[in-house]
PDB file of C-alpha atoms in Angstrom:
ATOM      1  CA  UNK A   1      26.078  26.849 -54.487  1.00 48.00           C
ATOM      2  CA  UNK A   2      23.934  23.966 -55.154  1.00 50.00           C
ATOM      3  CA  UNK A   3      21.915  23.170 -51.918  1.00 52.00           C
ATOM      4  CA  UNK A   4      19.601  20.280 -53.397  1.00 53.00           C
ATOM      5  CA  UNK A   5      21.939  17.851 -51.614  1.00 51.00           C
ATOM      6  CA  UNK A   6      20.323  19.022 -48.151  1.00 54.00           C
ATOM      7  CA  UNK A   7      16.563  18.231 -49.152  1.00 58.00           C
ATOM      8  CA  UNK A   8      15.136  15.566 -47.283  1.00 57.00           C
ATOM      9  CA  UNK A   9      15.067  12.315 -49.614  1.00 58.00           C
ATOM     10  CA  UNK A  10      18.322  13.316 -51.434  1.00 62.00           C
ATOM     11  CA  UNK A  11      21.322  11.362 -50.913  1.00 57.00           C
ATOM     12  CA  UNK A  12      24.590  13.548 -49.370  1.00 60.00           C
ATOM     13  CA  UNK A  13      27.393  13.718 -51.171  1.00 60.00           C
ATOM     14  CA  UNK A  14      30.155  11.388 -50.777  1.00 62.00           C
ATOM     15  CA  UNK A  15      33.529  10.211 -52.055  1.00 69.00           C
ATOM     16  CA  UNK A  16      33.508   9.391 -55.982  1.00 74.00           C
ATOM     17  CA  UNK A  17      33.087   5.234 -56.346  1.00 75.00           C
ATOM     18  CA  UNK A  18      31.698   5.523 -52.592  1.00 76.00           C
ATOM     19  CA  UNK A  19      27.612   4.724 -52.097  1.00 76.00           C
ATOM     20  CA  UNK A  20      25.730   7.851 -51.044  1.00 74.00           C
ATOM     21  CA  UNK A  21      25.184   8.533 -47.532  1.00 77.00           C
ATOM     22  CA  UNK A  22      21.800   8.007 -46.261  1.00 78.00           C
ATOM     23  CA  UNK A  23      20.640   9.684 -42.915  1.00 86.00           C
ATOM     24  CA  UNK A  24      18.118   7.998 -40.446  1.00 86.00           C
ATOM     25  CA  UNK A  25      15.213  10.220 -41.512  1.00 89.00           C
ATOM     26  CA  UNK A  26      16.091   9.329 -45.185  1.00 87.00           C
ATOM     27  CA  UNK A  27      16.154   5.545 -44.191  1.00 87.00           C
ATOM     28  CA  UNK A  28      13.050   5.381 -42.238  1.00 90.00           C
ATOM     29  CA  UNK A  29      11.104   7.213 -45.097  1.00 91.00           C
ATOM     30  CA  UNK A  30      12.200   4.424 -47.631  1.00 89.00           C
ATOM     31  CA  UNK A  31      11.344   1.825 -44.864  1.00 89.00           C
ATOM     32  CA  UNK A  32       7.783   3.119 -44.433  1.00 92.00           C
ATOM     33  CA  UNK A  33       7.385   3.269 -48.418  1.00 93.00           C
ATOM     34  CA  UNK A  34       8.425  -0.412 -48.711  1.00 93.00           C
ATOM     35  CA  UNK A  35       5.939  -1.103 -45.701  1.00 93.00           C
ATOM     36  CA  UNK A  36       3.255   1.028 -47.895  1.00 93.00           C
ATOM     37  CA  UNK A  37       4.327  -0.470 -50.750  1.00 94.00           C
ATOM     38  CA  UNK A  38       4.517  -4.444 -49.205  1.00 94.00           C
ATOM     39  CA  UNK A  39       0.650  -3.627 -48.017  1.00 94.00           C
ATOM     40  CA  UNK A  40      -0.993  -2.697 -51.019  1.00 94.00           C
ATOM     41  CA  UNK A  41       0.435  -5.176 -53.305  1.00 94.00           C
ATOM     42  CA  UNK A  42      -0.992  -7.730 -50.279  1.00 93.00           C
ATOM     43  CA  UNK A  43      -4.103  -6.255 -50.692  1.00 93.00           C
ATOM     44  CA  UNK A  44      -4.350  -6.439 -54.036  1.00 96.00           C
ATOM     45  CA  UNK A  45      -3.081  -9.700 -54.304  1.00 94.00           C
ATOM     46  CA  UNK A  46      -5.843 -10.937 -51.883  1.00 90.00           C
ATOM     47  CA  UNK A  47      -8.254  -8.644 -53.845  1.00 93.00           C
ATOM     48  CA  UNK A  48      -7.386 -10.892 -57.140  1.00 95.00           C
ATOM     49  CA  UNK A  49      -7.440 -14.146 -55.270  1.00 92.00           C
ATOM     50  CA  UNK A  50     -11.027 -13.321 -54.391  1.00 89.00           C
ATOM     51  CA  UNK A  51     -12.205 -12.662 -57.781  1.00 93.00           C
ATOM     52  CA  UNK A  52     -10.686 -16.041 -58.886  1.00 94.00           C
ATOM     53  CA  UNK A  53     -11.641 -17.731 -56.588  1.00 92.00           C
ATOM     54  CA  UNK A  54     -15.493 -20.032 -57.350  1.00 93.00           C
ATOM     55  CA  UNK A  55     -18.324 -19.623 -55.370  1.00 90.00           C
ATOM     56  CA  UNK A  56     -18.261 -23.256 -53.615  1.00 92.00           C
ATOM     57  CA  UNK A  57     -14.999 -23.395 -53.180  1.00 91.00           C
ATOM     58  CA  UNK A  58     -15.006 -19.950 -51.297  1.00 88.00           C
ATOM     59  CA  UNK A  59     -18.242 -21.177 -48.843  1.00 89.00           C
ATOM     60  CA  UNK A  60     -16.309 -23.953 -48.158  1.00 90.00           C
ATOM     61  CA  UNK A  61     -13.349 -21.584 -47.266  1.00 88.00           C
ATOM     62  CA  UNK A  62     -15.686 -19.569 -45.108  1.00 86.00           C
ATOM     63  CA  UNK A  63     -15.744 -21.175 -41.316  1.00 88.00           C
ATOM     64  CA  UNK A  64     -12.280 -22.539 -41.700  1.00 88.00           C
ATOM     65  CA  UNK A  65     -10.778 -18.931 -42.128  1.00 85.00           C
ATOM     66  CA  UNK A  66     -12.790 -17.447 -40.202  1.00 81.00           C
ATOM     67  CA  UNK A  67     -12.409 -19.919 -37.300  1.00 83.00           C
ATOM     68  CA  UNK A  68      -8.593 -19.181 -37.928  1.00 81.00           C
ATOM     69  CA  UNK A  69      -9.416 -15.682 -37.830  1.00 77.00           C
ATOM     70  CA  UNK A  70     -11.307 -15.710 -34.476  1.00 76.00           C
ATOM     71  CA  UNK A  71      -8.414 -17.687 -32.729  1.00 81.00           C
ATOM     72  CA  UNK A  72      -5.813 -15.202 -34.032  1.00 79.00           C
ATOM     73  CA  UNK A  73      -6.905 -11.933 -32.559  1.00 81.00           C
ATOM     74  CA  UNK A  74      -9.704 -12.309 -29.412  1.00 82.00           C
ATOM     75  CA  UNK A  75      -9.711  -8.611 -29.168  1.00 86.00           C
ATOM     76  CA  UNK A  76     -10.548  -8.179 -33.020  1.00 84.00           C
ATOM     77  CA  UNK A  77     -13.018 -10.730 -32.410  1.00 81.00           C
ATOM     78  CA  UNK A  78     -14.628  -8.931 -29.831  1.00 86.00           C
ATOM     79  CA  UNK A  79     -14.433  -5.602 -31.410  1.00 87.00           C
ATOM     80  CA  UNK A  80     -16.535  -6.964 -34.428  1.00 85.00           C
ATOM     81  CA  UNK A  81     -19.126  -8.749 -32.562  1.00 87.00           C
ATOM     82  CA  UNK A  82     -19.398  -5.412 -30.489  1.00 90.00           C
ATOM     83  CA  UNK A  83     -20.331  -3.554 -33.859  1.00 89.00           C
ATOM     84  CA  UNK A  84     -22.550  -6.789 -35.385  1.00 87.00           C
ATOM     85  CA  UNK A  85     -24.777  -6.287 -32.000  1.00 90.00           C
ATOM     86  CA  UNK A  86     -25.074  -2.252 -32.229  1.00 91.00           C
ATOM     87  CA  UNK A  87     -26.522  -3.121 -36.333  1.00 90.00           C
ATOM     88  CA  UNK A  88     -28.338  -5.841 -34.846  1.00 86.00           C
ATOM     89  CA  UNK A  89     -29.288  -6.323 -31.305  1.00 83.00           C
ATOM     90  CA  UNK A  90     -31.407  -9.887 -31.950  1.00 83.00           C
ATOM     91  CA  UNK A  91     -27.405 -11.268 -32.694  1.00 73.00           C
TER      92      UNK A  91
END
């Protein structure tokens, strides 16, 4: 009897010209891979725009984002600033 049907990832059997079945587990482990999958093309992505990106044109890009950045997430913010002062107490 072939039992490879009942290993987590494989599809069940089903009716012939009928889509496999898919159980929760199965569809919550392709949602996290998509998830994993969504992130590090972002990251990379961002990674590339960096690169490309001049200098000047990046300075200038500096206090906007990061004013953006501040607004967005207060707790981040403070988080950070908690680490900058423990590196450097005169900040």
């Amino acid at each position: 009897m072939d039992d490879r049907a009942d290993r987590p990832g494989r599809p069940r059997p089903s009716t012939p010209g009928q889509p496999p079945v898919l159980s929760r587990d199965d569809l919550i482990r392709a949602g996290e891979q998509f998830n994993d999958q969504l992130t590090t093309g972002a990251y990379k992505l961002g990674a590339l725009a960096a690169r490309l990106t001049p200098g000047f044109v990046a300075a200038g890009l500096a206090v906007p984002f990061g004013a953006g950045a501040s607004l967005a997430s207060a707790e981040r913010r403070q988080l950070i600033e908690r680490h900058l002062r423990r590196v450097d107490p005169t900040l």
